[in-house]
Amino acid sequence: MILGKIQPGACRAWLSRASVRQELCFSSSVPPQPVPPLAQTLQGYLRTLEPLLPPDELSHTRRMVHEFGGPGGLAARLQKGLEKRARHANSWITPWWVQWAYLESRMPLPVHSNPAISLPRRDYNGWRSQLVFASKLIAGVLDFKDKIKTGQLPVDYMRGKPLCMELYPLLFSSCRIPGPKHDYVAHHGRSRRSPTHITVVRNYQFFQLEVYNSDGSRMTESQIHGQLLRIRAQSWKTDKEPMGILTSEHRHTWGEAYNRLLRDKLNKESVRLIETGLFSLCLDSPVMRISDEKYASRKAAQVLHGGGTFSNSGNRWFDKTLQFVVGEDGSWGLLYEAATAEGPPVANLLHHVLEYCEKPDPKRAPLVPLPMPKKLYFHIDREIKRDIEHAKQNLDILINDLDVNVFNFKRFGKELPKRHNLSPNSFIQVALQLAYYRVHAEVGPACDIASQRMFRGGRTEYIRSPTNETLKFILAFGDPSVTREAKLELFREAVDAYSDLTLKVLKGHGIDLHLLGLKLQAIEEGLSIPKIFMDTAYGLATHWKLRTGQVPANTDSVMCFGPLVPDGYAICYNPQSDHVHFSITAFNCCEETNAETLAVTLKDTLCQLQELLQPTV
């Protein structure tokens, strides 16, 4: 997801208090996102289709694109509309992108939308240490929040450029709200009296935990720890009805259940406290230990969806922007809602928490009696009970359908490609296409998530692959008549071509946001959707068989989410200097895809590429 490591506070460009009030957007240094030139986008679009389409289909699409973008075509008018929008808006595309990519999607949030980050297991086992670590984690997150509020959070930089910081304050006290046709996000941290509590969930029971003292000071770790002990004492018996499961439903179904739920005054108050809380902490029971090899996958799956209705899925409120998961067995991680949060800011937050956890508790606890954490109650009638039962069945079906394969590739890391003057991210992307081809005997449309935060209000854009150069290399790789030197040259060309594409996207000249903008501009002007978007080639090229994302973090963490299409994969990777963490997911219902087969093939492919660069014989 990040291309090039984000350096928090590079050049020590500190945010002033004034810029915090401007939603932490470093506006003076961050330019608005450009609307790319029309001809460039349409040519780039056709180039992405070349490796995927047979010649006759390609020539049909060329004619259609020429008609759309040529003299007298509709594209010029739509382009003018976008350019006008860009002159008058903070971002010409972000509100549309968030609405289209997230809020209008009706798919369940677990697996399909919310990404999970699984971190290395903490060195403890048992509930006592779980609560000690959870107290430290809460204190670390509050410390990070204070840095945002007081303007002490250093500006993020990428490739020497400052990044837009406006997402950071939105991470706290925000929640997605289901609606009949689309959802919306409620931000409660902006109100004059912003919330001072978090939500703690244990054994499917929700608690409101105040984390600030009456004088406005943050609670100390020992105060928080004492309160978590009280919550544990109040949540022994697993509630029969796991209310949080409702948030895992198809969005339309959950929207209807949400309205039924809120008809009752008690339910309305409990839901409001969950939604307004700074963030949620999920105190999970242990993950079933199988083998060490499978444990990493099981651990990531736990953070992603809770492991099922008989495990910890009832400890989630999937609409909540930030949910920290702390298991009794030392497993831990973070689940976030992607309409508001994003990989890089979240990775920064986790990095801060990990650093904070290494420090001793700085403050002694004041000797003040604290109010008992408030347990949140729900009135469950027959209709809501039925809603919960349906949600439980549907979530278990979804969880059983998802195959998660997490592994640590230890042969080499990002230093190997760097030594050969190759971009590590581009190297891995070409490797993914080669591995996919070796399993499926075809290349697959792939999207790599790239940051657009170098622009005001920017979010993400896709880098499309395969390129023509990648296809040439793949076809030559399995051909015994092609020499090693020729293969190596083609490999370098493929990696460099991907790096060039990356550079374009980082300059705001990607394809997908612009195409989406043209399509939505037509709708905005009351026009029918241009034919180019109804073309089978467009559908095929955006049927993302490979959903990929790089989240390089300083920690041995791994991100995990589900595929975008039923017959696809999702692959996340975190390259360290001498190893790479991977997670691969696929749906069991599809006979063609298999996460383990792709994982085995990918390991072998990476070893073969190492051999290509550094022959041992």
XYZ file of C-alpha atoms in Angstrom:
617
model
C 0.000 0.000 0.000
C 2.844 2.400 0.703
C 5.350 2.679 -2.055
C 8.592 3.693 -0.495
C 8.831 3.824 3.286
C 6.950 6.629 4.973
C 9.270 8.499 7.298
C 7.405 10.004 10.218
C 8.814 13.434 10.854
C 11.549 13.398 8.247
C 13.158 16.860 8.239
C 11.388 17.331 11.613
C 8.630 19.364 10.015
C 6.417 19.784 13.038
C 2.754 20.626 12.828
C 1.730 23.887 14.357
C -1.393 24.180 16.466
C -2.965 26.198 13.672
C -2.429 23.398 11.187
C -4.016 20.944 13.625
C -7.149 23.066 13.477
C -6.978 22.722 9.704
C -7.474 18.964 10.133
C -3.742 18.377 10.239
C -3.505 18.829 6.494
C -0.110 20.308 5.733
C -1.834 22.406 3.095
C 0.943 24.882 2.387
C 3.242 22.083 1.219
C 0.747 19.560 -0.112
C -0.552 20.426 -3.593
C -4.065 19.610 -4.812
C -4.433 16.381 -6.764
C -4.160 17.047 -10.509
C -6.724 15.837 -13.039
C -4.491 13.781 -15.383
C -4.408 14.659 -19.120
C -7.262 12.857 -20.894
C -5.240 11.430 -23.805
C -2.608 10.059 -21.388
C -5.218 8.197 -19.321
C -6.978 6.702 -22.358
C -3.667 5.558 -23.911
C -2.570 4.147 -20.569
C -5.883 2.299 -20.242
C -5.437 0.658 -23.653
C -1.865 -0.344 -22.741
C -3.126 -2.133 -19.606
C -5.529 -4.151 -21.782
C -2.872 -5.402 -24.227
C -1.567 -8.303 -22.077
C -5.124 -9.349 -21.145
C -7.160 -9.311 -24.394
C -7.025 -11.209 -27.708
C -6.297 -8.923 -30.742
C -9.882 -8.809 -32.092
C -11.349 -7.713 -28.717
C -8.548 -5.209 -28.285
C -9.227 -3.565 -31.680
C -12.958 -3.328 -30.813
C -12.086 -1.570 -27.528
C -9.593 0.729 -29.301
C -12.397 1.940 -31.588
C -14.676 2.507 -28.597
C -11.994 4.454 -26.694
C -11.208 6.540 -29.801
C -14.906 7.357 -30.218
C -15.142 8.360 -26.533
C -11.924 10.423 -26.458
C -11.691 11.654 -30.057
C -13.023 14.891 -31.606
C -16.695 15.314 -30.790
C -16.503 12.528 -28.186
C -18.070 12.856 -24.747
C -14.753 12.590 -22.840
C -13.636 16.203 -23.528
C -16.848 17.576 -22.002
C -16.515 15.334 -18.943
C -12.846 16.288 -18.570
C -13.831 19.976 -18.465
C -16.348 19.148 -15.726
C -13.631 17.405 -13.674
C -11.210 20.292 -14.130
C -13.873 22.734 -12.927
C -14.576 20.469 -9.941
C -10.836 20.399 -9.152
C -10.731 24.213 -9.027
C -13.514 24.402 -6.426
C -12.970 21.333 -4.235
C -10.401 20.207 -1.677
C -10.074 17.048 -3.793
C -11.875 16.432 -7.091
C -11.988 12.663 -6.524
C -11.628 11.607 -2.854
C -15.285 12.101 -1.742
C -16.442 10.199 -4.856
C -13.809 7.500 -4.336
C -14.741 6.913 -0.671
C -18.429 6.827 -1.559
C -17.975 4.470 -4.523
C -15.233 2.180 -3.174
C -16.558 1.829 0.373
C -19.815 3.463 1.410
C -21.918 2.268 -1.536
C -20.632 -1.289 -1.291
C -23.247 -3.579 0.218
C -20.830 -6.436 0.988
C -20.178 -7.386 4.628
C -17.287 -5.451 6.225
C -15.421 -8.472 7.653
C -13.219 -10.186 5.020
C -14.490 -8.058 2.095
C -13.523 -4.605 3.352
C -11.891 -4.217 6.791
C -8.132 -4.912 6.703
C -6.470 -6.575 9.684
C -2.896 -6.191 10.888
C -1.520 -9.120 12.878
C 1.584 -8.413 14.962
C 4.210 -10.730 16.456
C 2.913 -12.665 19.429
C 3.674 -11.058 22.793
C 5.717 -13.160 25.173
C 2.978 -14.060 27.624
C 0.227 -16.570 28.201
C -2.729 -15.998 30.498
C -5.269 -13.342 31.354
C -3.145 -11.465 33.916
C -0.461 -10.558 31.378
C -3.163 -9.939 28.742
C -4.624 -7.148 30.892
C -1.206 -5.665 31.719
C -0.347 -5.465 28.007
C -3.838 -4.152 27.118
C -3.416 -1.315 29.676
C -0.076 -0.373 28.143
C -1.552 -0.510 24.630
C -4.462 1.795 25.602
C -2.010 4.264 27.184
C 0.167 4.159 24.034
C -2.799 4.863 21.734
C -3.925 7.768 23.945
C -0.366 9.139 23.867
C -0.468 9.041 20.044
C -3.857 10.793 20.060
C -2.450 13.529 22.318
C 0.432 14.074 19.890
C -2.111 14.706 17.120
C -4.177 17.054 19.302
C -1.220 19.137 20.557
C 0.439 19.391 17.163
C 3.456 17.269 18.108
C 2.927 14.593 15.499
C 5.675 14.917 12.876
C 4.509 15.234 9.290
C 4.850 12.032 7.241
C 7.215 12.163 4.292
C 7.527 9.855 1.314
C 10.334 10.090 -1.227
C 11.238 13.485 0.231
C 7.722 14.935 -0.100
C 5.364 15.848 2.768
C 2.092 13.947 2.939
C -1.420 15.111 3.772
C -2.137 14.442 7.451
C -5.908 14.997 7.568
C -6.750 11.334 8.178
C -5.060 11.211 11.591
C -7.629 13.079 13.738
C -10.444 11.188 11.985
C -9.185 7.838 13.310
C -10.671 8.459 16.767
C -14.337 8.592 17.830
C -15.512 7.703 14.333
C -17.763 4.931 13.134
C -19.434 3.779 9.947
C -23.242 3.861 10.066
C -25.291 1.500 7.863
C -27.855 2.955 5.466
C -30.372 1.484 2.986
C -28.509 2.483 -0.214
C -25.188 3.643 1.143
C -23.485 4.065 4.508
C -22.006 7.216 5.982
C -19.237 7.860 8.501
C -19.987 9.707 11.740
C -17.068 11.668 13.231
C -17.685 12.465 16.896
C -14.195 13.739 17.754
C -14.912 17.161 16.232
C -17.643 18.150 18.688
C -16.919 20.701 21.412
C -17.192 18.016 24.090
C -15.345 15.222 22.342
C -15.697 11.730 23.830
C -13.356 10.612 26.632
C -14.184 6.889 26.711
C -13.262 3.733 24.852
C -15.298 0.557 24.438
C -13.944 -2.695 25.896
C -15.462 -6.004 24.728
C -14.997 -9.319 26.512
C -17.115 -12.472 26.204
C -19.437 -10.568 23.791
C -20.160 -7.969 26.499
C -19.523 -4.266 25.872
C -18.273 -1.777 28.471
C -17.824 1.978 28.452
C -14.422 2.736 29.984
C -13.557 6.374 30.733
C -9.830 6.885 30.043
C -9.452 10.505 31.199
C -9.658 11.818 34.765
C -12.099 14.566 35.708
C -9.293 17.170 35.404
C -8.753 16.171 31.758
C -5.514 14.260 32.370
C -5.011 10.825 30.826
C -5.446 7.858 33.114
C -2.220 6.079 34.002
C -1.528 2.494 32.993
C -2.139 1.275 36.546
C -5.506 3.086 36.674
C -6.502 1.533 33.331
C -5.283 -1.869 34.526
C -7.438 -1.622 37.660
C -10.472 -0.809 35.493
C -9.781 -3.745 33.150
C -9.677 -6.059 36.177
C -13.131 -4.766 37.140
C -14.400 -5.387 33.583
C -13.059 -8.941 33.704
C -14.867 -9.524 36.999
C -18.130 -8.322 35.419
C -17.919 -10.385 32.221
C -17.492 -13.996 33.260
C -20.503 -15.529 31.641
C -20.602 -15.378 27.844
C -23.760 -13.503 26.942
C -26.117 -15.658 24.944
C -26.589 -12.929 22.346
C -23.427 -11.594 20.651
C -24.741 -8.174 19.568
C -21.571 -7.302 17.627
C -22.270 -10.101 15.127
C -25.038 -7.933 13.635
C -22.371 -5.564 12.230
C -20.934 -8.424 10.142
C -24.034 -8.645 7.945
C -24.636 -7.555 4.361
C -24.935 -3.758 4.711
C -28.578 -3.524 3.632
C -29.579 -6.294 6.062
C -27.623 -4.690 8.916
C -29.142 -1.289 8.054
C -32.648 -2.671 8.542
C -31.654 -4.464 11.769
C -29.932 -1.253 12.963
C -33.167 0.715 12.609
C -35.097 -1.986 14.496
C -32.419 -2.017 17.212
C -32.512 1.757 17.700
C -36.262 1.886 18.207
C -35.542 0.917 21.832
C -34.141 3.699 24.064
C -31.725 1.387 25.962
C -30.303 -0.036 22.719
C -29.963 3.428 21.211
C -27.874 4.621 24.167
C -25.630 1.509 24.133
C -25.031 1.749 20.366
C -24.315 5.499 20.692
C -21.624 4.828 23.303
C -19.945 2.225 21.076
C -20.053 4.558 18.044
C -18.737 7.632 19.879
C -15.941 5.838 21.779
C -12.361 6.797 20.885
C -11.702 3.206 19.784
C -12.538 -0.363 20.797
C -10.455 -2.911 22.676
C -11.380 -6.576 22.137
C -10.167 -8.904 24.905
C -10.188 -12.264 23.112
C -10.030 -15.776 24.485
C -7.046 -17.867 23.225
C -6.655 -18.874 19.572
C -6.688 -22.659 19.195
C -3.035 -23.674 18.861
C -2.306 -26.173 16.114
C 1.195 -26.216 14.664
C 3.579 -23.236 14.741
C 3.378 -23.156 10.943
C -0.418 -22.773 10.934
C -0.524 -20.529 14.025
C 0.466 -17.371 12.082
C -2.464 -17.924 9.693
C -4.913 -18.668 12.522
C -3.726 -15.570 14.408
C -4.231 -13.288 11.365
C -7.678 -14.809 10.744
C -8.646 -14.106 14.392
C -7.877 -10.406 14.007
C -9.601 -10.310 10.600
C -12.938 -11.866 11.601
C -12.745 -13.236 15.149
C -12.614 -16.909 14.199
C -16.372 -17.530 14.086
C -19.416 -17.265 16.322
C -18.109 -19.974 18.691
C -14.809 -18.109 19.004
C -14.272 -14.326 19.254
C -16.389 -12.859 16.427
C -18.927 -11.620 18.980
C -16.198 -9.367 20.423
C -16.229 -7.112 17.361
C -18.178 -4.073 16.217
C -17.084 -4.149 12.570
C -18.320 -0.587 11.854
C -15.844 0.911 14.345
C -12.854 2.670 12.761
C -10.215 1.235 15.136
C -10.501 -2.088 16.987
C -7.451 -3.327 18.889
C -7.495 -7.064 19.495
C -5.548 -8.516 22.445
C -5.702 -12.282 22.953
C -5.158 -14.223 26.180
C -2.452 -16.240 24.383
C -0.261 -13.254 23.388
C -1.786 -12.789 19.939
C -2.699 -9.203 19.097
C -3.435 -6.866 16.225
C -5.665 -4.175 14.823
C -8.756 -4.280 12.642
C -9.721 -1.032 10.925
C -12.595 0.268 8.835
C -11.213 1.397 5.473
C -13.630 4.239 4.624
C -11.864 6.344 7.272
C -8.555 4.662 8.100
C -5.689 3.670 5.847
C -2.600 1.435 6.060
C 0.167 4.056 6.452
C -1.374 6.145 9.297
C -2.411 2.929 11.047
C 1.120 1.479 10.667
C 2.485 4.712 12.200
C 0.073 4.407 15.108
C 1.135 0.785 15.748
C 4.818 1.741 15.516
C 4.218 4.423 18.173
C 2.359 1.936 20.413
C 5.196 -0.597 20.151
C 7.786 2.035 21.067
C 5.591 3.208 23.946
C 5.268 -0.363 25.241
C 9.054 -0.541 25.708
C 9.014 2.376 28.163
C 8.180 2.056 31.865
C 4.897 3.589 33.072
C 5.863 7.262 33.438
C 3.181 8.328 35.925
C 2.121 7.098 39.321
C -1.574 6.506 39.771
C -3.381 9.206 41.774
C -5.199 7.824 44.778
C -8.664 8.705 43.565
C -11.513 6.235 43.515
C -12.657 5.625 39.939
C -16.250 5.007 38.858
C -17.087 1.453 37.882
C -16.844 0.873 34.084
C -20.360 0.978 32.666
C -21.699 -2.249 31.195
C -23.785 -1.648 28.077
C -27.101 -3.492 28.021
C -29.399 -4.335 25.126
C -33.085 -5.107 25.032
C -33.439 -8.039 22.636
C -36.886 -8.770 21.257
C -37.889 -11.637 18.990
C -37.051 -9.731 15.788
C -33.542 -8.787 16.950
C -32.927 -12.350 18.156
C -33.812 -13.568 14.665
C -31.479 -10.944 13.131
C -28.624 -12.185 15.332
C -29.246 -15.837 14.400
C -29.162 -15.016 10.677
C -26.010 -12.938 11.118
C -24.308 -15.789 13.004
C -25.094 -18.273 10.230
C -23.943 -15.916 7.473
C -20.707 -14.953 9.226
C -19.770 -18.573 9.887
C -20.388 -19.403 6.208
C -18.143 -16.476 5.177
C -15.401 -17.431 7.641
C -15.440 -21.108 6.641
C -15.211 -20.045 3.002
C -12.031 -18.004 3.519
C -8.640 -19.687 3.303
C -5.895 -17.645 5.008
C -2.233 -18.505 4.456
C 0.387 -16.413 6.278
C 4.083 -17.184 5.951
C 7.495 -15.638 6.446
C 9.753 -16.003 3.405
C 13.253 -16.189 4.901
C 15.565 -16.757 1.918
C 15.989 -13.029 1.268
C 14.322 -9.653 1.791
C 14.345 -6.242 0.149
C 18.151 -5.981 0.258
C 18.539 -8.507 -2.600
C 16.645 -6.492 -5.257
C 18.236 -3.266 -3.954
C 21.742 -4.717 -4.497
C 20.778 -5.278 -8.127
C 19.323 -1.763 -8.530
C 15.760 -3.072 -8.637
C 12.756 -1.722 -6.724
C 11.738 -4.295 -4.045
C 8.016 -3.580 -4.567
C 8.266 -3.920 -8.369
C 10.354 -7.098 -7.921
C 7.630 -8.659 -5.750
C 4.840 -7.565 -8.127
C 6.506 -9.272 -11.097
C 7.092 -12.356 -8.898
C 3.365 -12.426 -7.999
C 2.365 -12.338 -11.685
C 4.832 -15.132 -12.498
C 3.601 -17.289 -9.603
C -0.031 -16.695 -10.648
C 0.813 -17.687 -14.234
C 2.547 -20.876 -13.068
C -0.588 -21.894 -11.142
C -3.269 -20.751 -13.624
C -1.482 -20.753 -17.017
C -2.650 -17.180 -17.633
C -1.901 -13.708 -16.314
C -4.534 -12.110 -14.108
C -5.698 -8.482 -13.763
C -4.001 -7.137 -10.644
C -4.330 -3.944 -8.627
C -1.625 -2.758 -6.257
C -2.779 -0.141 -3.756
C -0.692 3.058 -3.859
C -0.895 6.113 -1.629
C -2.072 9.476 -2.969
C -1.469 11.357 0.280
C 1.156 13.537 -1.401
C -1.942 15.478 -2.519
C -4.440 17.413 -0.424
C -7.124 15.043 0.785
C -5.591 12.212 -1.292
C -6.352 8.588 -0.445
C -5.321 5.693 -2.709
C -5.004 4.743 -6.363
C -4.410 1.439 -8.154
C -1.284 0.483 -10.042
C -2.458 -1.962 -12.711
C -0.592 -4.996 -13.891
C 0.493 -7.072 -15.749
C 2.422 -4.862 -18.148
C 3.469 -5.962 -21.641
C 7.020 -6.282 -20.302
C 5.854 -8.604 -17.494
C 4.002 -10.838 -19.957
C 7.091 -11.033 -22.222
C 9.241 -12.048 -19.255
C 6.725 -14.655 -18.026
C 6.500 -16.308 -21.437
C 10.300 -16.376 -21.761
C 10.848 -17.625 -18.204
C 9.372 -21.057 -18.899
C 10.982 -21.356 -22.338
C 14.132 -23.547 -22.201
C 15.344 -22.124 -25.531
C 15.765 -18.620 -24.006
C 19.180 -18.018 -22.425
C 19.612 -16.999 -18.795
C 21.071 -13.631 -19.882
C 18.027 -12.916 -22.088
C 15.662 -13.896 -19.251
C 17.536 -11.643 -16.845
C 17.306 -8.722 -19.272
C 13.553 -9.271 -19.723
C 13.113 -9.534 -15.937
C 14.898 -6.197 -15.443
C 12.697 -4.616 -18.119
C 9.545 -5.955 -16.415
C 10.615 -4.664 -12.975
C 11.639 -1.267 -14.382
C 8.378 -0.931 -16.344
C 6.441 -1.500 -13.106
C 8.615 1.094 -11.337
C 7.836 3.610 -14.112
C 4.104 2.969 -13.656
C 4.505 3.458 -9.918
C 6.218 6.792 -10.464
C 3.351 7.959 -12.694
C 0.778 7.037 -10.057
C 2.757 8.845 -7.345
C 2.649 11.971 -9.517
C -1.159 11.712 -9.593
C -1.254 10.251 -13.105
C -2.906 6.921 -12.376
C -5.708 5.521 -14.523
C -8.458 4.236 -12.246
C -9.348 7.371 -10.285
C -9.515 9.359 -13.532
C -11.727 6.765 -15.255
C -13.992 6.653 -12.200
C -14.162 10.455 -12.211
C -15.192 10.526 -15.890
C -17.898 7.939 -15.258
C -19.290 9.732 -12.177
C -19.100 13.126 -13.895
C -21.379 11.738 -16.626
C -23.857 10.584 -13.964
C -23.568 13.973 -12.202
C -24.469 15.741 -15.472
C -27.474 13.455 -15.971
C -25.913 11.699 -18.956
C -26.041 7.978 -19.663
C -22.935 6.028 -18.641
C -20.404 6.163 -21.519
C -20.135 2.936 -23.575
C -16.467 2.490 -22.677
C -17.588 1.495 -19.154
C -20.155 -1.011 -20.459
C -17.544 -2.704 -22.665
C -16.685 -6.323 -21.723
C -12.972 -5.339 -21.775
C -13.556 -2.850 -18.936
C -15.327 -5.503 -16.880
C -12.579 -8.047 -17.524
C -9.726 -5.644 -16.728
C -11.338 -4.542 -13.454
C -12.189 -8.083 -12.337
C -9.199 -7.962 -9.989
C -7.951 -11.552 -9.720
C -5.057 -10.230 -7.612
C -5.713 -7.606 -4.957
C -2.315 -6.688 -3.570
C -0.846 -4.273 -1.061
C 2.564 -3.543 0.384
C 2.553 -2.158 3.918
C 6.192 -1.840 4.867
C 6.349 -1.393 8.610
C 9.300 -1.369 10.987
C 7.708 -4.331 12.739
C 7.273 -7.957 11.719
C 3.585 -7.370 11.108
C 1.411 -8.701 8.332
C -1.752 -7.234 6.859
C -4.611 -9.427 5.761
C -7.893 -8.937 3.855
C -10.118 -10.943 1.553
C -10.118 -11.107 -2.279
C -12.141 -8.574 -4.282
C -13.699 -11.238 -6.523
C -14.910 -14.811 -5.839
C -12.234 -16.361 -8.114
C -9.366 -14.140 -6.976
C -6.692 -13.748 -4.311
C -5.649 -11.018 -1.911
C -1.925 -10.813 -1.232
C -0.305 -8.497 1.305
C 3.401 -8.301 1.998
C 5.758 -6.534 4.367
C 9.361 -6.638 3.090
C 12.096 -6.488 5.760
C 15.823 -6.359 4.949
C 16.388 -10.157 4.957
C 12.866 -11.637 4.928
C 9.348 -10.873 3.667
C 6.037 -11.479 5.454
C 3.207 -12.573 3.166
C -0.491 -13.212 3.649
C -2.552 -14.832 0.893
C -6.318 -15.304 1.026
C -8.695 -17.097 -1.340
C -12.258 -18.427 -1.175
C -12.734 -22.182 -0.721
C -15.931 -22.093 -2.805
C -13.842 -21.442 -5.925
C -12.305 -24.661 -7.241
C -9.688 -22.844 -9.328
C -8.067 -20.817 -6.526
C -6.098 -22.215 -3.605
C -4.146 -19.997 -1.177
C -1.731 -22.769 -0.171
C -0.928 -23.729 -3.781
C -0.204 -20.100 -4.644
C 1.899 -19.691 -1.464
C 4.047 -22.756 -2.296
C 4.436 -21.599 -5.910
C 5.311 -18.047 -4.817
C 8.081 -19.305 -2.480
C 9.521 -21.412 -5.305
C 9.208 -18.500 -7.771
C 11.082 -16.138 -5.449
C 13.869 -18.730 -5.054
C 14.093 -19.098 -8.849
C 14.292 -15.322 -9.305
C 17.101 -15.224 -6.738
C 18.872 -17.884 -8.795
C 18.322 -15.807 -11.941
C 19.964 -12.775 -10.301
C 22.683 -14.713 -8.471
C 23.339 -18.089 -10.134
C 24.912 -20.547 -7.696
C 26.561 -22.624 -10.426
